[in-house]
Amino acid sequence: MTSVHNAQDGREWILDAYRALEPKNYLGEFTSNNVRPDGRPFHTSRPITILTSFLQRNSYGSAMVTFGNDNASNSNTTGSSTRVIAACTLLVGHPGPSTP
């Protein structure tokens, strides 16, 4: 099998099956070539995007952080990304007699 991470031609299901059936061989191919499954070298990281005040109506402080690329047109990655949304709401008041 040649260069598993270059399956951009619609055969992603082959990668999924290979990863599920032969996980040691799947990861071994990448570690022997010093690349990650998405094609990046080990010493590089995914791009990080931070959007603050993401939820303005529902919270007093919020942010959305995206690790990776949102578009699949980037030839270096498969378009995978991870998103994290965090928000904070602070209500100041006095507790009632039943909730000290």
mmCIF file of C-alpha atoms in Angstrom:
data_model
loop_
_atom_site.group_PDB
_atom_site.id
_atom_site.type_symbol
_atom_site.label_atom_id
_atom_site.label_comp_id
_atom_site.label_asym_id
_atom_site.label_seq_id
_atom_site.Cartn_x
_atom_site.Cartn_y
_atom_site.Cartn_z
ATOM 1 C CA MET A 1 0.000 0.000 0.000
ATOM 2 C CA THR A 2 1.492 3.341 -0.968
ATOM 3 C CA SER A 3 1.174 6.445 1.153
ATOM 4 C CA VAL A 4 -2.000 5.765 3.097
ATOM 5 C CA HIS A 5 -2.548 9.438 3.969
ATOM 6 C CA ASN A 6 -3.034 10.440 0.311
ATOM 7 C CA ALA A 7 -6.517 8.901 -0.061
ATOM 8 C CA GLN A 8 -8.198 12.101 -1.245
ATOM 9 C CA ASP A 9 -9.938 10.417 -4.182
ATOM 10 C CA GLY A 10 -13.044 9.161 -2.364
ATOM 11 C CA ARG A 11 -11.627 5.965 -0.894
ATOM 12 C CA GLU A 12 -11.721 7.056 2.751
ATOM 13 C CA TRP A 13 -13.640 3.904 3.652
ATOM 14 C CA ILE A 14 -10.538 1.873 2.776
ATOM 15 C CA LEU A 15 -8.540 3.862 5.323
ATOM 16 C CA ASP A 16 -11.238 3.377 7.936
ATOM 17 C CA ALA A 17 -11.265 -0.373 7.362
ATOM 18 C CA TYR A 18 -7.456 -0.592 7.386
ATOM 19 C CA ARG A 19 -7.294 1.433 10.614
ATOM 20 C CA ALA A 20 -9.941 -0.764 12.283
ATOM 21 C CA LEU A 21 -8.625 -4.144 11.115
ATOM 22 C CA GLU A 22 -4.871 -3.523 11.327
ATOM 23 C CA PRO A 23 -4.278 -0.736 13.882
ATOM 24 C CA LYS A 24 -0.634 -1.689 14.553
ATOM 25 C CA ASN A 25 0.243 -1.792 10.861
ATOM 26 C CA TYR A 26 -1.711 1.426 10.211
ATOM 27 C CA LEU A 27 0.196 3.363 12.875
ATOM 28 C CA GLY A 28 3.463 1.581 12.073
ATOM 29 C CA GLU A 29 3.380 2.851 8.509
ATOM 30 C CA PHE A 30 3.263 6.435 9.711
ATOM 31 C CA THR A 31 5.838 6.134 12.466
ATOM 32 C CA SER A 32 8.300 4.475 10.090
ATOM 33 C CA ASN A 33 7.905 7.467 7.728
ATOM 34 C CA ASN A 34 7.991 10.043 10.580
ATOM 35 C CA VAL A 35 4.582 11.497 9.710
ATOM 36 C CA ARG A 36 1.189 11.607 11.403
ATOM 37 C CA PRO A 37 -1.867 9.950 9.807
ATOM 38 C CA ASP A 38 -2.986 13.347 8.444
ATOM 39 C CA GLY A 39 0.358 13.824 6.649
ATOM 40 C CA ARG A 40 1.993 16.339 9.007
ATOM 41 C CA PRO A 41 5.525 15.703 10.245
ATOM 42 C CA PHE A 42 5.814 14.900 13.950
ATOM 43 C CA HIS A 43 7.365 18.284 14.786
ATOM 44 C CA THR A 44 4.503 20.394 13.376
ATOM 45 C CA SER A 45 1.191 21.272 14.979
ATOM 46 C CA ARG A 46 -2.239 22.000 13.595
ATOM 47 C CA PRO A 47 -3.187 25.671 13.158
ATOM 48 C CA ILE A 48 -5.155 27.161 16.062
ATOM 49 C CA THR A 49 -7.972 29.696 15.658
ATOM 50 C CA ILE A 50 -9.573 31.473 18.644
ATOM 51 C CA LEU A 51 -12.869 33.337 18.348
ATOM 52 C CA THR A 52 -13.782 35.268 21.513
ATOM 53 C CA SER A 53 -17.243 36.495 22.570
ATOM 54 C CA PHE A 54 -18.760 33.650 20.623
ATOM 55 C CA LEU A 55 -22.004 33.422 22.628
ATOM 56 C CA GLN A 56 -22.888 37.044 23.312
ATOM 57 C CA ARG A 57 -26.552 36.636 24.282
ATOM 58 C CA ASN A 58 -26.200 33.673 26.627
ATOM 59 C CA SER A 59 -22.966 34.289 28.541
ATOM 60 C CA TYR A 60 -20.638 36.975 29.838
ATOM 61 C CA GLY A 61 -17.499 35.356 28.481
ATOM 62 C CA SER A 62 -17.114 32.760 25.766
ATOM 63 C CA ALA A 63 -14.681 31.450 23.190
ATOM 64 C CA MET A 64 -14.514 28.914 20.417
ATOM 65 C CA VAL A 65 -11.119 27.348 19.763
ATOM 66 C CA THR A 66 -10.503 25.375 16.568
ATOM 67 C CA PHE A 67 -7.495 23.072 16.220
ATOM 68 C CA GLY A 68 -6.862 22.182 12.585
ATOM 69 C CA ASN A 69 -8.318 23.227 9.263
ATOM 70 C CA ASP A 70 -12.013 23.618 8.584
ATOM 71 C CA ASN A 71 -11.699 23.226 4.827
ATOM 72 C CA ALA A 72 -10.807 19.965 3.141
ATOM 73 C CA SER A 73 -9.177 21.786 0.212
ATOM 74 C CA ASN A 74 -5.869 22.081 2.066
ATOM 75 C CA SER A 75 -3.560 19.514 0.505
ATOM 76 C CA ASN A 76 -1.512 18.994 3.681
ATOM 77 C CA THR A 77 -4.351 17.684 5.856
ATOM 78 C CA THR A 78 -7.543 15.735 5.449
ATOM 79 C CA GLY A 79 -9.648 18.645 6.672
ATOM 80 C CA SER A 80 -10.046 17.289 10.171
ATOM 81 C CA SER A 81 -10.474 19.733 13.003
ATOM 82 C CA THR A 82 -11.377 19.786 16.671
ATOM 83 C CA ARG A 83 -13.590 22.496 18.141
ATOM 84 C CA VAL A 84 -13.960 23.445 21.779
ATOM 85 C CA ILE A 85 -16.560 25.949 23.015
ATOM 86 C CA ALA A 86 -16.340 27.376 26.525
ATOM 87 C CA ALA A 87 -18.635 29.895 28.183
ATOM 88 C CA CYS A 88 -19.021 31.501 31.590
ATOM 89 C CA THR A 89 -22.056 33.068 33.238
ATOM 90 C CA LEU A 90 -21.838 34.662 36.660
ATOM 91 C CA LEU A 91 -24.934 35.393 38.700
ATOM 92 C CA VAL A 92 -24.320 37.477 41.807
ATOM 93 C CA GLY A 93 -26.931 37.289 44.536
ATOM 94 C CA HIS A 94 -27.695 36.203 48.048
ATOM 95 C CA PRO A 95 -28.564 32.586 48.797
ATOM 96 C CA GLY A 96 -32.001 31.898 50.187
ATOM 97 C CA PRO A 97 -32.637 30.332 53.604
ATOM 98 C CA SER A 98 -32.994 26.848 52.115
ATOM 99 C CA THR A 99 -29.739 27.072 50.103
ATOM 100 C CA PRO A 100 -27.029 28.584 52.359
#
